[in-house]
Amino acid sequence: MDVLRSSSISSGGWETWTKGLLAEAIAGNQLKTAQLIYDRLDQETINSCRPTWWAAAIGSIEILEWLRSKGELDAALRTHQFEVVDWLDCWKSHFPTRAILP
């Protein structure tokens, strides 16, 4: 996946491209692809991508549980409270019998 850090992508372009690629993998329920991308991101990019992927993840319980296992639910609650409150409401409507919070 050397293309993920290609010198032909500017730093701003890299962030935009990564957000879209990760959100697409998450929305498509492509867990292994999402994991591969996520594991290669620096913390700054992860922080900036977080609202994008939470919105994309609502339809996939596997993706949501993986994001929670990476500590992303806690991080999202700390940094993007308004998006996560909306997201938690969506979670409850999609999966009323599954608890995302421990």
mmCIF file with all atom_site columns, C-alpha atoms in Angstrom:
data_model
loop_
_atom_site.group_PDB
_atom_site.id
_atom_site.type_symbol
_atom_site.label_atom_id
_atom_site.label_alt_id
_atom_site.label_comp_id
_atom_site.label_asym_id
_atom_site.label_entity_id
_atom_site.label_seq_id
_atom_site.pdbx_PDB_ins_code
_atom_site.Cartn_x
_atom_site.Cartn_y
_atom_site.Cartn_z
_atom_site.occupancy
_atom_site.B_iso_or_equiv
_atom_site.pdbx_formal_charge
_atom_site.auth_seq_id
_atom_site.auth_comp_id
_atom_site.auth_asym_id
_atom_site.auth_atom_id
_atom_site.pdbx_PDB_model_num
ATOM 1   C CA . MET A 1 1   ? 0.000   0.000  0.000  1.00 0.00 ? 1   MET A CA 1
ATOM 2   C CA . ASP A 1 2   ? 2.866   2.415  -0.732 1.00 0.00 ? 2   ASP A CA 1
ATOM 3   C CA . VAL A 1 3   ? 0.373   4.364  -2.793 1.00 0.00 ? 3   VAL A CA 1
ATOM 4   C CA . LEU A 1 4   ? -1.131  5.543  0.501  1.00 0.00 ? 4   LEU A CA 1
ATOM 5   C CA . ARG A 1 5   ? 1.887   7.787  1.020  1.00 0.00 ? 5   ARG A CA 1
ATOM 6   C CA . SER A 1 6   ? 2.615   8.605  -2.590 1.00 0.00 ? 6   SER A CA 1
ATOM 7   C CA . SER A 1 7   ? 4.664   11.759 -3.009 1.00 0.00 ? 7   SER A CA 1
ATOM 8   C CA . SER A 1 8   ? 2.353   12.800 -5.823 1.00 0.00 ? 8   SER A CA 1
ATOM 9   C CA . ILE A 1 9   ? -0.446  13.542 -3.338 1.00 0.00 ? 9   ILE A CA 1
ATOM 10  C CA . SER A 1 10  ? -0.041  16.854 -1.503 1.00 0.00 ? 10  SER A CA 1
ATOM 11  C CA . SER A 1 11  ? -0.620  16.856 2.247  1.00 0.00 ? 11  SER A CA 1
ATOM 12  C CA . GLY A 1 12  ? -4.049  18.495 1.881  1.00 0.00 ? 12  GLY A CA 1
ATOM 13  C CA . GLY A 1 13  ? -4.887  16.199 -1.005 1.00 0.00 ? 13  GLY A CA 1
ATOM 14  C CA . TRP A 1 14  ? -3.682  13.208 0.999  1.00 0.00 ? 14  TRP A CA 1
ATOM 15  C CA . GLU A 1 15  ? -6.091  13.995 3.829  1.00 0.00 ? 15  GLU A CA 1
ATOM 16  C CA . THR A 1 16  ? -9.040  14.532 1.491  1.00 0.00 ? 16  THR A CA 1
ATOM 17  C CA . TRP A 1 17  ? -8.238  11.404 -0.515 1.00 0.00 ? 17  TRP A CA 1
ATOM 18  C CA . THR A 1 18  ? -7.801  9.297  2.637  1.00 0.00 ? 18  THR A CA 1
ATOM 19  C CA . LYS A 1 19  ? -11.064 10.494 4.172  1.00 0.00 ? 19  LYS A CA 1
ATOM 20  C CA . GLY A 1 20  ? -12.923 9.491  1.032  1.00 0.00 ? 20  GLY A CA 1
ATOM 21  C CA . LEU A 1 21  ? -11.143 6.162  0.639  1.00 0.00 ? 21  LEU A CA 1
ATOM 22  C CA . LEU A 1 22  ? -11.663 5.174  4.260  1.00 0.00 ? 22  LEU A CA 1
ATOM 23  C CA . ALA A 1 23  ? -15.289 6.323  4.297  1.00 0.00 ? 23  ALA A CA 1
ATOM 24  C CA . GLU A 1 24  ? -15.909 4.355  1.094  1.00 0.00 ? 24  GLU A CA 1
ATOM 25  C CA . ALA A 1 25  ? -14.390 1.190  2.567  1.00 0.00 ? 25  ALA A CA 1
ATOM 26  C CA . ILE A 1 26  ? -16.421 1.631  5.747  1.00 0.00 ? 26  ILE A CA 1
ATOM 27  C CA . ALA A 1 27  ? -19.671 2.393  3.924  1.00 0.00 ? 27  ALA A CA 1
ATOM 28  C CA . GLY A 1 28  ? -19.088 -0.635 1.684  1.00 0.00 ? 28  GLY A CA 1
ATOM 29  C CA . ASN A 1 29  ? -18.565 -2.834 4.753  1.00 0.00 ? 29  ASN A CA 1
ATOM 30  C CA . GLN A 1 30  ? -15.038 -3.645 3.555  1.00 0.00 ? 30  GLN A CA 1
ATOM 31  C CA . LEU A 1 31  ? -13.577 -4.262 7.000  1.00 0.00 ? 31  LEU A CA 1
ATOM 32  C CA . LYS A 1 32  ? -10.171 -5.583 5.893  1.00 0.00 ? 32  LYS A CA 1
ATOM 33  C CA . THR A 1 33  ? -9.648  -2.631 3.542  1.00 0.00 ? 33  THR A CA 1
ATOM 34  C CA . ALA A 1 34  ? -10.705 -0.186 6.253  1.00 0.00 ? 34  ALA A CA 1
ATOM 35  C CA . GLN A 1 35  ? -8.313  -1.837 8.722  1.00 0.00 ? 35  GLN A CA 1
ATOM 36  C CA . LEU A 1 36  ? -5.448  -1.680 6.234  1.00 0.00 ? 36  LEU A CA 1
ATOM 37  C CA . ILE A 1 37  ? -5.988  2.034  5.609  1.00 0.00 ? 37  ILE A CA 1
ATOM 38  C CA . TYR A 1 38  ? -6.568  2.893  9.272  1.00 0.00 ? 38  TYR A CA 1
ATOM 39  C CA . ASP A 1 39  ? -3.394  1.118  10.419 1.00 0.00 ? 39  ASP A CA 1
ATOM 40  C CA . ARG A 1 40  ? -1.312  3.332  8.097  1.00 0.00 ? 40  ARG A CA 1
ATOM 41  C CA . LEU A 1 41  ? -2.740  6.673  9.180  1.00 0.00 ? 41  LEU A CA 1
ATOM 42  C CA . ASP A 1 42  ? -1.029  9.117  11.495 1.00 0.00 ? 42  ASP A CA 1
ATOM 43  C CA . GLN A 1 43  ? -2.975  10.448 14.486 1.00 0.00 ? 43  GLN A CA 1
ATOM 44  C CA . GLU A 1 44  ? -3.610  13.849 12.903 1.00 0.00 ? 44  GLU A CA 1
ATOM 45  C CA . THR A 1 45  ? -5.269  12.256 9.872  1.00 0.00 ? 45  THR A CA 1
ATOM 46  C CA . ILE A 1 46  ? -7.274  9.894  12.072 1.00 0.00 ? 46  ILE A CA 1
ATOM 47  C CA . ASN A 1 47  ? -8.556  12.852 14.089 1.00 0.00 ? 47  ASN A CA 1
ATOM 48  C CA . SER A 1 48  ? -9.630  14.731 10.975 1.00 0.00 ? 48  SER A CA 1
ATOM 49  C CA . CYS A 1 49  ? -11.284 11.665 9.389  1.00 0.00 ? 49  CYS A CA 1
ATOM 50  C CA . ARG A 1 50  ? -13.289 10.624 12.431 1.00 0.00 ? 50  ARG A CA 1
ATOM 51  C CA . PRO A 1 51  ? -16.590 12.450 11.675 1.00 0.00 ? 51  PRO A CA 1
ATOM 52  C CA . THR A 1 52  ? -16.548 11.163 8.086  1.00 0.00 ? 52  THR A CA 1
ATOM 53  C CA . TRP A 1 53  ? -16.269 7.508  8.958  1.00 0.00 ? 53  TRP A CA 1
ATOM 54  C CA . TRP A 1 54  ? -18.778 7.550  11.790 1.00 0.00 ? 54  TRP A CA 1
ATOM 55  C CA . ALA A 1 55  ? -21.360 8.821  9.332  1.00 0.00 ? 55  ALA A CA 1
ATOM 56  C CA . ALA A 1 56  ? -20.388 6.106  6.843  1.00 0.00 ? 56  ALA A CA 1
ATOM 57  C CA . ALA A 1 57  ? -20.347 3.296  9.404  1.00 0.00 ? 57  ALA A CA 1
ATOM 58  C CA . ILE A 1 58  ? -23.938 3.322  10.593 1.00 0.00 ? 58  ILE A CA 1
ATOM 59  C CA . GLY A 1 59  ? -25.074 0.414  8.412  1.00 0.00 ? 59  GLY A CA 1
ATOM 60  C CA . SER A 1 60  ? -22.390 -2.078 9.451  1.00 0.00 ? 60  SER A CA 1
ATOM 61  C CA . ILE A 1 61  ? -22.285 -3.598 12.894 1.00 0.00 ? 61  ILE A CA 1
ATOM 62  C CA . GLU A 1 62  ? -18.903 -5.251 12.157 1.00 0.00 ? 62  GLU A CA 1
ATOM 63  C CA . ILE A 1 63  ? -17.316 -1.933 11.195 1.00 0.00 ? 63  ILE A CA 1
ATOM 64  C CA . LEU A 1 64  ? -18.863 -0.199 14.201 1.00 0.00 ? 64  LEU A CA 1
ATOM 65  C CA . GLU A 1 65  ? -17.595 -2.827 16.604 1.00 0.00 ? 65  GLU A CA 1
ATOM 66  C CA . TRP A 1 66  ? -14.132 -2.650 15.023 1.00 0.00 ? 66  TRP A CA 1
ATOM 67  C CA . LEU A 1 67  ? -14.061 1.160  15.375 1.00 0.00 ? 67  LEU A CA 1
ATOM 68  C CA . ARG A 1 68  ? -15.130 0.815  18.997 1.00 0.00 ? 68  ARG A CA 1
ATOM 69  C CA . SER A 1 69  ? -12.365 -1.753 19.608 1.00 0.00 ? 69  SER A CA 1
ATOM 70  C CA . LYS A 1 70  ? -9.818  0.782  18.286 1.00 0.00 ? 70  LYS A CA 1
ATOM 71  C CA . GLY A 1 71  ? -10.978 3.308  20.887 1.00 0.00 ? 71  GLY A CA 1
ATOM 72  C CA . GLU A 1 72  ? -12.667 5.451  18.255 1.00 0.00 ? 72  GLU A CA 1
ATOM 73  C CA . LEU A 1 73  ? -16.005 5.708  20.047 1.00 0.00 ? 73  LEU A CA 1
ATOM 74  C CA . ASP A 1 74  ? -14.333 7.203  23.116 1.00 0.00 ? 74  ASP A CA 1
ATOM 75  C CA . ALA A 1 75  ? -12.229 9.522  20.975 1.00 0.00 ? 75  ALA A CA 1
ATOM 76  C CA . ALA A 1 76  ? -15.255 10.612 18.973 1.00 0.00 ? 76  ALA A CA 1
ATOM 77  C CA . LEU A 1 77  ? -17.220 11.316 22.126 1.00 0.00 ? 77  LEU A CA 1
ATOM 78  C CA . ARG A 1 78  ? -14.353 13.505 23.390 1.00 0.00 ? 78  ARG A CA 1
ATOM 79  C CA . THR A 1 79  ? -13.775 15.447 20.176 1.00 0.00 ? 79  THR A CA 1
ATOM 80  C CA . HIS A 1 80  ? -16.968 15.432 18.103 1.00 0.00 ? 80  HIS A CA 1
ATOM 81  C CA . GLN A 1 81  ? -19.798 15.226 20.609 1.00 0.00 ? 81  GLN A CA 1
ATOM 82  C CA . PHE A 1 82  ? -22.526 16.598 18.345 1.00 0.00 ? 82  PHE A CA 1
ATOM 83  C CA . GLU A 1 83  ? -21.806 14.162 15.496 1.00 0.00 ? 83  GLU A CA 1
ATOM 84  C CA . VAL A 1 84  ? -21.625 11.211 17.877 1.00 0.00 ? 84  VAL A CA 1
ATOM 85  C CA . VAL A 1 85  ? -24.898 12.062 19.600 1.00 0.00 ? 85  VAL A CA 1
ATOM 86  C CA . ASP A 1 86  ? -26.578 12.033 16.175 1.00 0.00 ? 86  ASP A CA 1
ATOM 87  C CA . TRP A 1 87  ? -24.714 8.840  15.337 1.00 0.00 ? 87  TRP A CA 1
ATOM 88  C CA . LEU A 1 88  ? -25.800 7.117  18.576 1.00 0.00 ? 88  LEU A CA 1
ATOM 89  C CA . ASP A 1 89  ? -29.413 8.002  17.798 1.00 0.00 ? 89  ASP A CA 1
ATOM 90  C CA . CYS A 1 90  ? -28.982 6.388  14.361 1.00 0.00 ? 90  CYS A CA 1
ATOM 91  C CA . TRP A 1 91  ? -27.375 3.324  15.981 1.00 0.00 ? 91  TRP A CA 1
ATOM 92  C CA . LYS A 1 92  ? -30.368 2.875  18.275 1.00 0.00 ? 92  LYS A CA 1
ATOM 93  C CA . SER A 1 93  ? -32.783 3.062  15.358 1.00 0.00 ? 93  SER A CA 1
ATOM 94  C CA . HIS A 1 94  ? -30.771 0.594  13.195 1.00 0.00 ? 94  HIS A CA 1
ATOM 95  C CA . PHE A 1 95  ? -29.818 -1.880 15.940 1.00 0.00 ? 95  PHE A CA 1
ATOM 96  C CA . PRO A 1 96  ? -32.276 -1.447 18.824 1.00 0.00 ? 96  PRO A CA 1
ATOM 97  C CA . THR A 1 97  ? -31.199 -4.648 20.585 1.00 0.00 ? 97  THR A CA 1
ATOM 98  C CA . ARG A 1 98  ? -27.410 -4.192 20.260 1.00 0.00 ? 98  ARG A CA 1
ATOM 99  C CA . ALA A 1 99  ? -25.510 -2.048 22.733 1.00 0.00 ? 99  ALA A CA 1
ATOM 100 C CA . ILE A 1 100 ? -22.529 -0.183 21.288 1.00 0.00 ? 100 ILE A CA 1
ATOM 101 C CA . LEU A 1 101 ? -21.510 1.241  24.643 1.00 0.00 ? 101 LEU A CA 1
ATOM 102 C CA . PRO A 1 102 ? -19.916 -1.159 27.137 1.00 0.00 ? 102 PRO A CA 1
#
